[in-house]
CSV table of C-alpha atoms in Angstrom, one decimal:
chain,number,residue,atom,x,y,z
A,1,MET,CA,-64.4,-174.5,216.6
A,2,GLU,CA,-65.8,-177.8,215.6
A,3,LEU,CA,-67.1,-180.6,217.8
A,4,HIS,CA,-64.5,-183.1,216.6
A,5,GLN,CA,-61.6,-180.7,217.4
A,6,VAL,CA,-62.9,-180.4,220.9
A,7,ARG,CA,-63.3,-184.2,221.2
A,8,TYR,CA,-59.7,-184.6,220.1
A,9,PHE,CA,-58.6,-182.2,222.7
A,10,LEU,CA,-60.5,-184.0,225.5
A,11,ALA,CA,-58.9,-187.3,224.4
A,12,LEU,CA,-55.5,-185.7,224.5
A,13,SER,CA,-56.2,-184.3,228.0
A,14,ARG,CA,-56.9,-187.8,229.2
A,15,THR,CA,-54.1,-189.6,227.4
A,16,LEU,CA,-51.4,-186.8,227.3
A,17,ASN,CA,-50.2,-188.7,224.2
A,18,PHE,CA,-50.9,-187.8,220.6
A,19,THR,CA,-50.7,-191.4,219.3
A,20,ARG,CA,-53.0,-192.8,221.9
A,21,ALA,CA,-55.4,-189.9,221.6
A,22,ALA,CA,-55.5,-190.4,217.8
A,23,ASP,CA,-56.2,-194.1,218.4
A,24,ALA,CA,-59.0,-193.3,220.9
A,25,CYS,CA,-60.6,-191.0,218.4
A,26,ASN,CA,-60.1,-193.3,215.4
A,27,VAL,CA,-58.1,-190.8,213.4
A,28,THR,CA,-54.6,-190.5,212.1
A,29,GLN,CA,-52.1,-188.7,214.3
A,30,PRO,CA,-51.4,-186.0,211.7
A,31,ALA,CA,-55.2,-185.3,211.4
A,32,LEU,CA,-55.4,-185.0,215.2
A,33,THR,CA,-52.4,-182.8,215.4
A,34,ARG,CA,-53.8,-180.4,212.7
A,35,ALA,CA,-57.1,-180.2,214.5
A,36,ILE,CA,-55.5,-179.3,217.8
A,37,GLN,CA,-53.3,-176.7,216.0
A,38,ARG,CA,-56.4,-175.1,214.6
A,39,LEU,CA,-58.0,-175.0,218.0
A,40,GLU,CA,-54.9,-173.5,219.5
A,41,ASP,CA,-55.0,-170.9,216.7
A,42,GLU,CA,-58.5,-170.0,217.6
A,43,PHE,CA,-57.8,-169.8,221.3
A,44,GLY,CA,-54.8,-167.7,220.7
A,45,GLY,CA,-52.2,-169.9,222.5
A,46,PRO,CA,-51.0,-173.4,223.0
A,47,LEU,CA,-53.2,-175.8,224.9
A,48,LEU,CA,-50.4,-178.4,225.4
A,49,TYR,CA,-46.7,-178.4,226.0
A,50,ARG,CA,-45.2,-180.8,223.5
A,51,GLU,CA,-41.9,-182.1,224.8
A,52,ARG,CA,-40.2,-185.3,223.6
A,53,SER,CA,-41.3,-187.5,226.4
A,54,LEU,CA,-43.8,-185.4,228.1
A,55,THR,CA,-47.1,-183.8,226.9
A,56,GLN,CA,-48.8,-181.6,229.4
A,57,LEU,CA,-51.7,-179.2,229.4
A,58,THR,CA,-50.7,-175.6,229.5
A,59,HIS,CA,-52.4,-173.1,231.8
A,60,LEU,CA,-54.8,-172.2,229.0
A,61,GLY,CA,-55.5,-175.9,228.3
A,62,ARG,CA,-56.3,-176.5,232.0
A,63,ALA,CA,-58.4,-173.4,232.2
A,64,MET,CA,-60.4,-174.4,229.1
A,65,LEU,CA,-60.8,-178.1,229.8
A,66,PRO,CA,-63.9,-178.0,232.1
A,67,HIS,CA,-65.8,-175.6,229.9
A,68,LEU,CA,-65.0,-177.6,226.8
A,69,GLU,CA,-66.0,-180.8,228.6
A,70,ALA,CA,-69.3,-179.3,229.4
A,71,MET,CA,-69.9,-178.2,225.8
A,72,VAL,CA,-69.1,-181.7,224.4
A,73,ARG,CA,-71.3,-183.3,227.0
A,74,ALA,CA,-74.1,-180.9,226.0
A,75,ALA,CA,-73.6,-181.7,222.3
A,76,GLU,CA,-73.6,-185.4,222.9
A,77,MET,CA,-76.6,-185.3,225.4
A,78,ALA,CA,-78.6,-183.2,223.0
A,79,ARG,CA,-78.5,-186.0,220.4
A,80,GLN,CA,-78.9,-188.9,222.8
A,81,THR,CA,-81.6,-187.3,224.9
A,82,ALA,CA,-83.7,-186.3,221.9
A,83,GLY,CA,-83.7,-189.9,220.7
A,84,ASN,CA,-84.4,-191.5,224.1
A,85,ALA,CA,-87.0,-189.2,225.6
A,86,GLN,CA,-89.9,-191.3,224.8
A,87,GLN,CA,-88.3,-194.7,225.1
A,88,LYS,CA,-86.9,-196.5,228.2
A,89,PRO,CA,-88.3,-195.6,231.6
A,90,ALA,CA,-86.2,-192.9,233.1
A,91,ALA,CA,-85.2,-192.5,236.7
A,92,LEU,CA,-83.9,-189.5,238.7
A,93,ARG,CA,-82.9,-189.1,242.3
A,94,VAL,CA,-82.6,-185.5,243.6
A,95,GLY,CA,-81.3,-184.5,246.9
A,96,LEU,CA,-82.3,-181.3,248.8
A,97,ALA,CA,-80.0,-180.0,251.5
A,98,GLU,CA,-81.9,-180.1,254.8
A,99,GLY,CA,-84.3,-177.1,255.0
A,100,LEU,CA,-84.6,-176.5,251.2
A,101,SER,CA,-88.1,-176.7,250.0
A,102,ALA,CA,-88.9,-178.9,247.0
A,103,ALA,CA,-91.0,-176.0,245.8
A,104,LEU,CA,-87.8,-174.7,244.2
A,105,ILE,CA,-87.7,-177.6,241.7
A,106,ALA,CA,-91.3,-178.8,241.6
A,107,ALA,CA,-92.0,-177.2,238.2
A,108,SER,CA,-88.9,-178.8,236.6
A,109,LEU,CA,-89.9,-182.2,238.0
A,110,ALA,CA,-93.4,-181.9,236.6
A,111,GLU,CA,-91.9,-181.0,233.2
A,112,LEU,CA,-89.6,-184.1,233.4
A,113,ALA,CA,-92.6,-186.2,234.2
A,114,ARG,CA,-94.4,-184.9,231.1
A,115,ARG,CA,-91.3,-185.4,228.9
A,116,PHE,CA,-90.3,-188.8,230.3
A,117,PRO,CA,-93.6,-190.6,230.9
A,118,GLY,CA,-93.2,-193.2,233.6
A,119,ILE,CA,-90.1,-191.6,235.1
A,120,ALA,CA,-89.3,-192.8,238.6
A,121,LEU,CA,-88.6,-189.7,240.7
A,122,GLN,CA,-87.2,-189.8,244.1
A,123,LEU,CA,-86.5,-186.9,246.4
A,124,PHE,CA,-84.1,-187.0,249.4
A,125,SER,CA,-83.4,-184.6,252.1
A,126,PHE,CA,-80.1,-184.9,254.0
A,127,ALA,CA,-77.9,-182.6,256.0
A,128,GLN,CA,-75.4,-181.0,253.6
A,129,GLN,CA,-72.4,-183.2,254.2
A,130,PRO,CA,-74.2,-186.6,253.9
A,131,LEU,CA,-75.9,-185.3,250.8
A,132,VAL,CA,-72.6,-184.4,249.2
A,133,GLU,CA,-71.3,-187.9,250.1
A,134,SER,CA,-74.5,-189.5,248.6
A,135,LEU,CA,-73.8,-187.6,245.4
A,136,LEU,CA,-70.2,-188.7,245.3
A,137,MET,CA,-71.2,-192.3,245.9
A,138,GLY,CA,-73.6,-192.2,243.0
A,139,GLU,CA,-76.7,-192.7,245.2
A,140,THR,CA,-78.1,-189.2,244.3
A,141,ASP,CA,-78.0,-187.8,240.8
A,142,ALA,CA,-78.3,-184.1,241.5
A,143,ALA,CA,-78.7,-181.9,244.5
A,144,LEU,CA,-79.6,-178.5,245.7
A,145,LEU,CA,-76.9,-177.4,248.1
A,146,ILE,CA,-76.0,-174.4,250.2
A,147,ASP,CA,-72.8,-172.9,248.8
A,148,ASP,CA,-70.8,-172.6,252.0
A,149,GLY,CA,-67.6,-172.0,250.1
A,150,ASP,CA,-66.4,-175.4,251.0
A,151,LEU,CA,-68.0,-177.7,248.4
A,152,SER,CA,-66.1,-180.7,247.0
A,153,GLU,CA,-63.9,-180.0,243.9
A,154,ARG,CA,-65.6,-183.1,242.4
A,155,LEU,CA,-68.9,-181.3,242.1
A,156,ASP,CA,-70.0,-179.2,239.2
A,157,ARG,CA,-72.1,-176.5,240.6
A,158,TRP,CA,-74.3,-173.7,239.2
A,159,HIS,CA,-75.5,-170.8,241.2
A,160,LEU,CA,-79.3,-170.6,241.4
A,161,LEU,CA,-80.1,-167.9,243.8
A,162,HIS,CA,-79.3,-165.9,246.9
A,163,GLU,CA,-82.0,-166.6,249.4
A,164,GLY,CA,-83.6,-164.1,251.7
A,165,CYS,CA,-85.5,-164.9,254.8
A,166,ARG,CA,-89.0,-165.0,256.3
A,167,VAL,CA,-90.4,-164.8,259.8
A,168,VAL,CA,-92.7,-167.6,260.9
A,169,PHE,CA,-95.4,-167.2,263.6
A,170,PRO,CA,-98.7,-168.5,264.7
A,171,PRO,CA,-101.7,-167.4,262.7
A,172,GLU,CA,-103.1,-165.1,265.5
A,173,HIS,CA,-99.9,-163.0,265.6
A,174,VAL,CA,-100.1,-159.3,264.5
A,175,PHE,CA,-97.4,-159.9,261.8
A,176,GLY,CA,-100.2,-161.7,259.9
A,177,ARG,CA,-101.8,-158.3,259.1
A,178,GLU,CA,-98.8,-157.1,257.0
A,179,ALA,CA,-97.5,-158.3,253.6
A,180,SER,CA,-93.9,-158.1,255.0
A,181,VAL,CA,-92.2,-157.5,258.3
A,182,GLY,CA,-89.3,-155.2,259.1
A,183,LEU,CA,-86.2,-156.5,260.9
A,184,PRO,CA,-86.7,-154.1,263.9
A,185,ALA,CA,-90.2,-155.5,264.5
A,186,VAL,CA,-88.8,-159.0,264.5
A,187,ALA,CA,-86.1,-158.0,266.9
A,188,ALA,CA,-88.7,-156.7,269.3
A,189,GLU,CA,-90.1,-160.3,269.6
A,190,THR,CA,-88.7,-163.3,271.3
A,191,VAL,CA,-86.9,-165.0,268.4
A,192,VAL,CA,-86.0,-168.7,268.1
A,193,ARG,CA,-82.6,-169.0,266.5
A,194,GLY,CA,-81.7,-171.8,264.1
A,195,GLU,CA,-78.2,-172.9,263.3
A,196,GLY,CA,-76.5,-171.5,260.2
A,197,TRP,CA,-77.5,-167.9,260.9
A,198,GLY,CA,-74.0,-166.3,261.1
A,199,ASP,CA,-74.0,-162.6,260.3
A,200,ALA,CA,-77.7,-162.4,259.9
A,201,TRP,CA,-78.2,-162.9,263.6
A,202,ASN,CA,-75.8,-160.1,264.4
A,203,ARG,CA,-77.9,-157.7,262.4
A,204,LEU,CA,-80.9,-158.8,264.4
A,205,SER,CA,-79.6,-158.8,267.9
A,206,ARG,CA,-76.5,-158.0,269.9
A,207,GLU,CA,-77.6,-160.5,272.6
A,208,SER,CA,-76.9,-164.1,272.4
A,209,PRO,CA,-80.1,-166.0,271.7
A,210,ARG,CA,-82.0,-167.6,274.5
A,211,LEU,CA,-83.9,-170.1,272.3
A,212,ARG,CA,-81.8,-172.1,269.9
A,213,ALA,CA,-82.7,-175.0,267.7
A,214,ALA,CA,-80.6,-177.2,265.4
A,215,SER,CA,-82.9,-177.5,262.4
A,216,TRP,CA,-85.5,-175.2,260.7
A,217,ASP,CA,-88.1,-177.8,261.6
A,218,GLN,CA,-87.2,-177.5,265.3
A,219,VAL,CA,-87.4,-173.7,265.1
A,220,GLN,CA,-90.9,-174.0,263.7
A,221,HIS,CA,-92.0,-176.5,266.3
A,222,LEU,CA,-90.9,-174.2,269.1
A,223,VAL,CA,-92.8,-171.3,267.4
A,224,ALA,CA,-95.9,-173.5,267.0
A,225,ALA,CA,-95.7,-174.3,270.8
A,226,GLY,CA,-95.9,-170.5,271.4
A,227,LEU,CA,-92.3,-169.9,272.5
A,228,GLY,CA,-91.7,-167.0,270.1
A,229,VAL,CA,-91.4,-166.2,266.4
A,230,GLY,CA,-88.8,-167.8,264.1
A,231,LEU,CA,-86.6,-166.5,261.3
A,232,VAL,CA,-86.1,-169.1,258.5
A,233,PRO,CA,-84.7,-169.0,255.0
A,234,ARG,CA,-87.1,-168.1,252.3
A,235,HIS,CA,-87.3,-171.7,250.9
A,236,VAL,CA,-87.8,-173.6,254.0
A,237,ALA,CA,-91.1,-175.4,253.9
A,238,VAL,CA,-93.4,-173.8,256.5
A,239,LEU,CA,-95.1,-176.2,258.9
A,240,PRO,CA,-98.8,-176.5,258.6
A,241,GLY,CA,-100.5,-174.2,261.1
A,242,LEU,CA,-97.8,-171.5,260.9
A,243,VAL,CA,-97.8,-168.3,258.8
A,244,ALA,CA,-94.7,-166.8,257.1
A,245,ARG,CA,-94.0,-163.3,255.9
A,246,PRO,CA,-90.9,-162.0,254.1
A,247,VAL,CA,-88.3,-159.9,256.0
A,248,PRO,CA,-86.8,-157.8,253.2
A,249,ASP,CA,-84.3,-155.9,255.2
A,250,ALA,CA,-82.8,-159.0,256.7
A,251,GLY,CA,-80.7,-159.3,253.5
A,252,LYS,CA,-79.5,-162.4,251.7
A,253,LEU,CA,-79.0,-165.3,253.9
A,254,ARG,CA,-77.3,-168.0,251.8
A,255,ALA,CA,-76.5,-169.0,248.2
A,256,ILE,CA,-78.2,-172.1,246.8
A,257,VAL,CA,-76.5,-174.0,244.0
A,258,LEU,CA,-77.4,-176.9,241.8
A,259,ALA,CA,-74.8,-179.7,241.9
A,260,ALA,CA,-73.9,-182.9,240.1
A,261,VAL,CA,-70.7,-184.9,240.1
A,262,ASN,CA,-68.2,-183.9,237.4
A,263,GLY,CA,-67.0,-186.3,234.8
A,264,ARG,CA,-69.9,-188.7,235.4
A,265,MET,CA,-72.2,-189.8,232.6
A,266,TYR,CA,-75.6,-188.1,232.7
A,267,SER,CA,-78.8,-189.9,232.0
A,268,PRO,CA,-81.2,-188.1,229.7
A,269,ALA,CA,-83.5,-187.3,232.7
A,270,LEU,CA,-80.6,-185.9,234.7
A,271,ASP,CA,-79.4,-183.8,231.8
A,272,GLY,CA,-82.9,-182.5,231.3
A,273,PHE,CA,-83.2,-181.7,235.0
A,274,LEU,CA,-79.9,-179.8,235.1
A,275,LYS,CA,-80.7,-177.9,231.9
A,276,LEU,CA,-84.2,-176.9,233.0
A,277,ASN,CA,-82.9,-175.5,236.3
A,278,ARG,CA,-79.9,-173.8,234.7
A,279,ALA,CA,-82.1,-172.2,232.0
A,280,ARG,CA,-84.6,-170.6,234.4
A,281,GLY,CA,-84.4,-167.7,236.8
A,282,PHE,CA,-84.8,-168.1,240.5
A,283,ALA,CA,-84.1,-164.4,241.4
A,284,ALA,CA,-87.8,-163.6,241.5
A,285,ILE,CA,-88.5,-166.2,244.1
A,286,GLY,CA,-85.3,-165.6,246.1
A,287,SER,CA,-86.4,-162.5,247.8
A,288,ASP,CA,-90.2,-162.5,247.8
B,1,MET,CA,-86.9,-149.9,206.6
B,2,THR,CA,-85.4,-153.4,206.4
B,3,LEU,CA,-83.9,-155.2,209.5
B,4,GLN,CA,-80.4,-154.6,208.0
B,5,ASP,CA,-81.1,-150.8,207.7
B,6,ARG,CA,-81.9,-150.8,211.5
B,7,LEU,CA,-78.8,-152.9,212.3
B,8,ASP,CA,-76.7,-150.5,210.2
B,9,VAL,CA,-78.0,-147.5,212.2
B,10,LYS,CA,-77.1,-149.2,215.4
B,11,ARG,CA,-73.7,-150.3,214.1
B,12,THR,CA,-72.9,-146.7,212.9
B,13,ARG,CA,-73.6,-145.5,216.4
B,14,SER,CA,-71.5,-148.2,218.1
B,15,VAL,CA,-68.4,-147.9,215.9
B,16,ALA,CA,-68.3,-144.1,216.6
B,17,ASN,CA,-66.5,-145.5,219.7
B,18,PRO,CA,-63.0,-146.2,218.4
B,19,ALA,CA,-62.3,-148.9,220.9
B,20,LEU,CA,-65.5,-150.7,220.0
B,21,ARG,CA,-64.7,-150.3,216.3
B,22,ALA,CA,-61.3,-151.8,216.7
B,23,ALA,CA,-62.6,-154.7,218.7
B,24,TYR,CA,-65.3,-155.4,216.1
B,25,GLU,CA,-62.9,-155.3,213.3
B,26,ALA,CA,-60.3,-157.5,215.0
B,27,THR,CA,-62.9,-160.1,215.8
B,28,PHE,CA,-64.2,-160.2,212.2
B,29,ALA,CA,-60.7,-160.3,210.8
B,30,GLU,CA,-59.8,-163.2,213.1
B,31,LEU,CA,-62.9,-165.2,212.1
B,32,ARG,CA,-62.2,-164.4,208.4
B,33,ARG,CA,-58.6,-165.4,208.7
B,34,SER,CA,-59.3,-168.7,210.3
B,35,ARG,CA,-62.0,-169.3,207.6
B,36,PHE,CA,-64.4,-170.0,210.4
B,37,LEU,CA,-67.6,-170.4,208.3
B,38,ASP,CA,-66.0,-173.2,206.2
B,39,HIS,CA,-66.8,-175.6,208.9
B,40,ALA,CA,-70.3,-174.4,209.8
B,41,LEU,CA,-73.4,-176.5,209.0
B,42,ARG,CA,-75.0,-175.5,205.6
B,43,SER,CA,-78.0,-176.3,203.4
B,44,GLY,CA,-78.3,-179.9,202.7
B,45,ALA,CA,-77.1,-181.1,206.0
B,46,ARG,CA,-79.2,-182.5,208.7
B,47,PHE,CA,-79.9,-180.2,211.6
B,48,PRO,CA,-78.8,-181.8,214.9
B,49,ASP,CA,-81.6,-183.3,217.0
B,50,PHE,CA,-82.0,-181.7,220.4
B,51,LEU,CA,-83.9,-181.5,223.6
B,52,LEU,CA,-83.6,-178.1,225.1
B,53,PRO,CA,-85.4,-176.1,227.8
B,54,ASP,CA,-87.3,-173.1,226.6
B,55,ALA,CA,-87.9,-169.8,228.3
B,56,ASP,CA,-91.1,-171.0,229.9
B,57,GLY,CA,-89.6,-174.1,231.6
B,58,ARG,CA,-90.5,-176.8,229.0
B,59,LEU,CA,-88.2,-179.3,227.3
B,60,ILE,CA,-88.6,-178.9,223.6
B,61,ALA,CA,-87.3,-181.4,221.0
B,62,LEU,CA,-86.5,-180.5,217.4
B,63,THR,CA,-89.1,-183.2,216.4
B,64,ASP,CA,-91.8,-181.4,218.4
B,65,LEU,CA,-91.3,-178.2,216.4
B,66,LEU,CA,-91.0,-180.0,213.1
B,67,ALA,CA,-94.3,-181.9,213.7
B,68,SER,CA,-96.3,-178.9,212.6
B,69,GLY,CA,-94.2,-177.6,209.7
B,70,PRO,CA,-90.8,-176.5,208.6
B,71,LEU,CA,-88.8,-174.6,211.2
B,72,VAL,CA,-86.9,-171.4,211.2
B,73,VAL,CA,-84.1,-171.4,213.7
B,74,THR,CA,-82.1,-168.3,214.6
B,75,PHE,CA,-79.1,-168.3,217.0
B,76,PHE,CA,-78.6,-165.2,219.1
B,77,ARG,CA,-75.9,-164.1,221.5
B,78,GLY,CA,-78.0,-162.9,224.4
B,79,GLN,CA,-80.1,-160.4,226.2
B,80,TRP,CA,-77.2,-157.9,226.2
B,81,CYS,CA,-76.7,-157.9,222.4
B,82,PRO,CA,-78.5,-154.9,220.7
B,83,TYR,CA,-78.2,-156.4,217.3
B,84,CYS,CA,-80.0,-159.6,218.6
B,85,SER,CA,-82.7,-157.5,220.1
B,86,LEU,CA,-83.4,-155.8,216.8
B,87,THR,CA,-83.4,-159.1,215.0
B,88,LEU,CA,-85.7,-160.8,217.5
B,89,ALA,CA,-88.2,-157.9,217.3
B,90,ALA,CA,-88.1,-158.0,213.5
B,91,LEU,CA,-88.8,-161.8,213.6
B,92,GLU,CA,-91.7,-161.2,216.0
B,93,ALA,CA,-93.2,-158.7,213.5
B,94,ALA,CA,-92.8,-161.4,210.8
B,95,LEU,CA,-94.3,-164.2,212.8
B,96,PRO,CA,-97.8,-164.0,211.2
B,97,ASP,CA,-96.2,-164.2,207.8
B,98,ILE,CA,-94.0,-167.1,208.9
B,99,ALA,CA,-97.1,-168.9,210.2
B,100,GLY,CA,-98.9,-168.0,207.0
B,101,ALA,CA,-96.2,-169.8,205.1
B,102,GLY,CA,-96.8,-172.8,207.3
B,103,GLY,CA,-93.6,-172.3,209.2
B,104,GLN,CA,-92.6,-172.4,212.9
B,105,LEU,CA,-90.0,-170.1,214.4
B,106,ALA,CA,-87.6,-170.6,217.3
B,107,ALA,CA,-84.7,-168.6,218.7
B,108,ILE,CA,-81.7,-170.2,220.4
B,109,THR,CA,-79.4,-168.5,223.0
B,110,PRO,CA,-76.6,-169.8,225.2
B,111,GLU,CA,-77.9,-167.5,228.1
B,112,THR,CA,-79.1,-169.2,231.2
B,113,GLY,CA,-80.5,-168.0,234.5
B,114,GLY,CA,-83.9,-166.8,233.3
B,115,ARG,CA,-82.5,-164.5,230.6
B,116,ALA,CA,-84.4,-166.2,227.8
B,117,LEU,CA,-87.7,-165.4,229.6
B,118,ALA,CA,-86.5,-161.8,230.2
B,119,VAL,CA,-85.8,-161.5,226.5
B,120,LYS,CA,-89.2,-162.9,225.6
B,121,GLN,CA,-91.0,-160.5,227.9
B,122,GLN,CA,-88.9,-157.5,226.9
B,123,HIS,CA,-89.8,-157.9,223.2
B,124,ASP,CA,-93.2,-159.5,223.7
B,125,ILE,CA,-92.1,-162.5,221.8
B,126,HIS,CA,-94.6,-165.2,220.9
B,127,TYR,CA,-92.2,-167.9,219.5
B,128,PRO,CA,-90.2,-170.3,221.6
B,129,VAL,CA,-86.8,-169.1,222.9
B,130,LEU,CA,-84.7,-172.1,223.6
B,131,VAL,CA,-81.7,-172.2,225.9
B,132,ASP,CA,-78.7,-174.0,224.4
B,133,VAL,CA,-77.1,-174.7,227.8
B,134,ASP,CA,-73.3,-175.1,227.3
B,135,SER,CA,-73.8,-174.3,223.6
B,136,GLY,CA,-74.1,-178.0,222.7
B,137,VAL,CA,-76.3,-177.4,219.7
B,138,GLY,CA,-74.3,-174.4,218.5
B,139,LEU,CA,-71.2,-176.5,218.7
B,140,GLN,CA,-72.7,-179.2,216.6
B,141,CYS,CA,-73.6,-176.6,214.0
B,142,GLY,CA,-70.1,-175.2,214.0
B,143,LEU,CA,-71.2,-171.8,215.1
B,144,ILE,CA,-69.4,-171.4,218.4
B,145,PHE,CA,-66.1,-169.4,218.7
B,146,ARG,CA,-64.1,-168.3,221.6
B,147,VAL,CA,-64.4,-164.5,221.9
B,148,PRO,CA,-60.9,-163.1,221.0
B,149,GLU,CA,-59.2,-160.2,222.6
B,150,PRO,CA,-59.6,-157.2,222.7
B,151,TYR,CA,-63.4,-157.8,222.3
B,152,ARG,CA,-63.5,-160.1,225.3
B,153,THR,CA,-62.1,-157.4,227.6
B,154,LEU,CA,-64.4,-154.8,226.1
B,155,ILE,CA,-67.5,-157.0,226.7
B,156,ALA,CA,-66.3,-157.7,230.3
B,157,SER,CA,-65.6,-154.1,231.0
B,158,ALA,CA,-69.1,-153.2,229.9
B,159,GLY,CA,-70.3,-155.3,232.8
B,160,ILE,CA,-71.4,-158.2,230.5
B,161,ASP,CA,-70.3,-161.3,232.5
B,162,LEU,CA,-70.6,-164.1,229.9
B,163,PRO,CA,-69.4,-166.8,232.3
B,164,ASP,CA,-72.2,-165.9,234.7
B,165,ARG,CA,-74.8,-165.4,232.0
B,166,GLN,CA,-74.0,-168.8,230.3
B,167,GLY,CA,-73.1,-170.7,233.4
B,168,ASN,CA,-69.9,-171.7,231.5
B,169,GLY,CA,-66.6,-169.9,231.7
B,170,GLY,CA,-65.4,-170.6,228.2
B,171,TRP,CA,-66.2,-167.1,226.8
B,172,MET,CA,-67.9,-168.6,223.8
B,173,LEU,CA,-70.5,-167.0,221.5
B,174,PRO,CA,-72.3,-168.2,218.4
B,175,VAL,CA,-71.9,-166.3,215.1
B,176,PRO,CA,-75.2,-165.0,213.7
B,177,ALA,CA,-76.9,-167.9,211.9
B,178,ALA,CA,-80.4,-168.7,210.7
B,179,TYR,CA,-81.6,-171.9,209.2
B,180,VAL,CA,-84.8,-173.1,207.6
B,181,ILE,CA,-85.2,-176.8,208.4
B,182,ASP,CA,-87.7,-178.9,206.4
B,183,ARG,CA,-90.1,-181.3,208.0
B,184,GLY,CA,-87.6,-184.1,207.4
B,185,GLY,CA,-84.9,-182.3,209.5
B,186,LEU,CA,-82.8,-181.2,206.6
B,187,ILE,CA,-81.5,-177.7,206.3
B,188,SER,CA,-83.1,-176.2,203.1
B,189,TRP,CA,-81.7,-172.6,203.6
B,190,ASP,CA,-79.0,-171.0,205.6
B,191,PHE,CA,-77.8,-167.6,206.6
B,192,LEU,CA,-74.3,-167.4,208.2
B,193,ASP,CA,-72.1,-164.4,208.8
B,194,ILE,CA,-69.0,-163.8,211.0
B,195,ASP,CA,-70.2,-160.2,211.4
B,196,PHE,CA,-72.7,-160.0,214.3
B,197,THR,CA,-74.1,-156.8,212.9
B,198,ARG,CA,-75.5,-158.6,209.9
B,199,ARG,CA,-78.6,-160.9,210.2
B,200,ALA,CA,-80.9,-162.8,208.1
B,201,GLU,CA,-83.6,-160.6,206.6
B,202,PRO,CA,-87.2,-161.8,207.5
B,203,ALA,CA,-88.2,-161.3,203.8
B,204,ALA,CA,-85.4,-163.8,202.8
B,205,ILE,CA,-86.5,-166.3,205.4
B,206,LEU,CA,-90.1,-166.0,204.1
B,207,GLN,CA,-88.9,-166.6,200.6
B,208,ALA,CA,-87.0,-169.7,201.7
B,209,LEU,CA,-90.2,-171.0,203.5
B,210,HIS,CA,-92.3,-170.4,200.4
B,211,ALA,CA,-89.7,-172.3,198.3
B,212,LEU,CA,-90.5,-175.4,200.4
B,213,ARG,CA,-94.2,-175.4,199.6
């Protein structure tokens, strides 16, 4: 397929009118129609229903639309970004759902700073819902979110990793002598439970937890105060003064996704940030 | 043994499977029928500018690569493609000669999620492997096609999940393509084929590089 064909299709999907789409693309209507026909030929089926008064996307047209939009955006950004990289000062605002460590994206931010000298970088940390709202309001450019199966349809999201968990404890604890800790050994301790544990807690204990905290920070503060050990997701930043070890048999705790609002213009820095993080692998750091 | 000899050996083994043979042939016939390559970028055209992540987490621009000499670019389908593996390994073997001819080399794949790095490590590759996220550069070059049936089903049933691998559900792949790009950004030599078992021979690439001197 050719870039212009896909552009014509995107214009048609917005206008649902061959004449207006041709105007928007600055081509004649027969030229646009031919290009769309060739695209349909390649895709093996019609992308649009053409009725006298009504043009609508077919099931195939609707299914292909987001993928083609992403491709055209990538084609356009590649050109624009390459030209702009060294010029006007860039800015990027990245949100991390509460409890996600910035270590996940630190290397990509360092690369952006190298590529876009003078870039203004801002990191936020919010609970998941306010962070989604901040994205939708345009106050955050991109975010790392927990895929709870209930993310807004307006977000493009790309799976980064399934996250395992770690046990945190004071430095003098015997767990510190091992490279990793088994779930039964953790279960033999007094465990501070954080919210968002779901099934993982049931694997750990049949009893309802005596010590509960709302945030991973709170869990760790209780642990630091000597109330027990804490189980936290792999990429929670560990408080100074505590030690963490992986708990491999605790399984995968949650899925972390990269998200941005669909249909919105990307700045070169945002495009670079999303591409860097989509291109790389996180699996190696997901499970220790 | 040339690269094409090795590709032919692999192809002969693959098409011993009648389903695979039929899928290959239907795909090539479809791309031939639609005169797919008529619209691909050729010698004389300007290669599209880009800023793409590489396997090692850096953002690489076309101009960075051209700064130190003409550039050989090769598009490949992904880690799962045995013909691509043979080609990438042959190019690694030719790397000293490419450098000797004053050239740079880069491979481009639509595969995300750390697969570019995996390919690099698997074949001990010392040239950049760029990730064409959402196939934007391939699309500008006119190299991207939607994988037709029955090949799509066959790929999927082999456990190769292209939507997951590319982070894009379009079921798109590039046709095999290699370009030599001069320092001014113009394509001086091209290799294009609709048949993914045929690739540019390193010796031909070297000859094209020498022609630029």
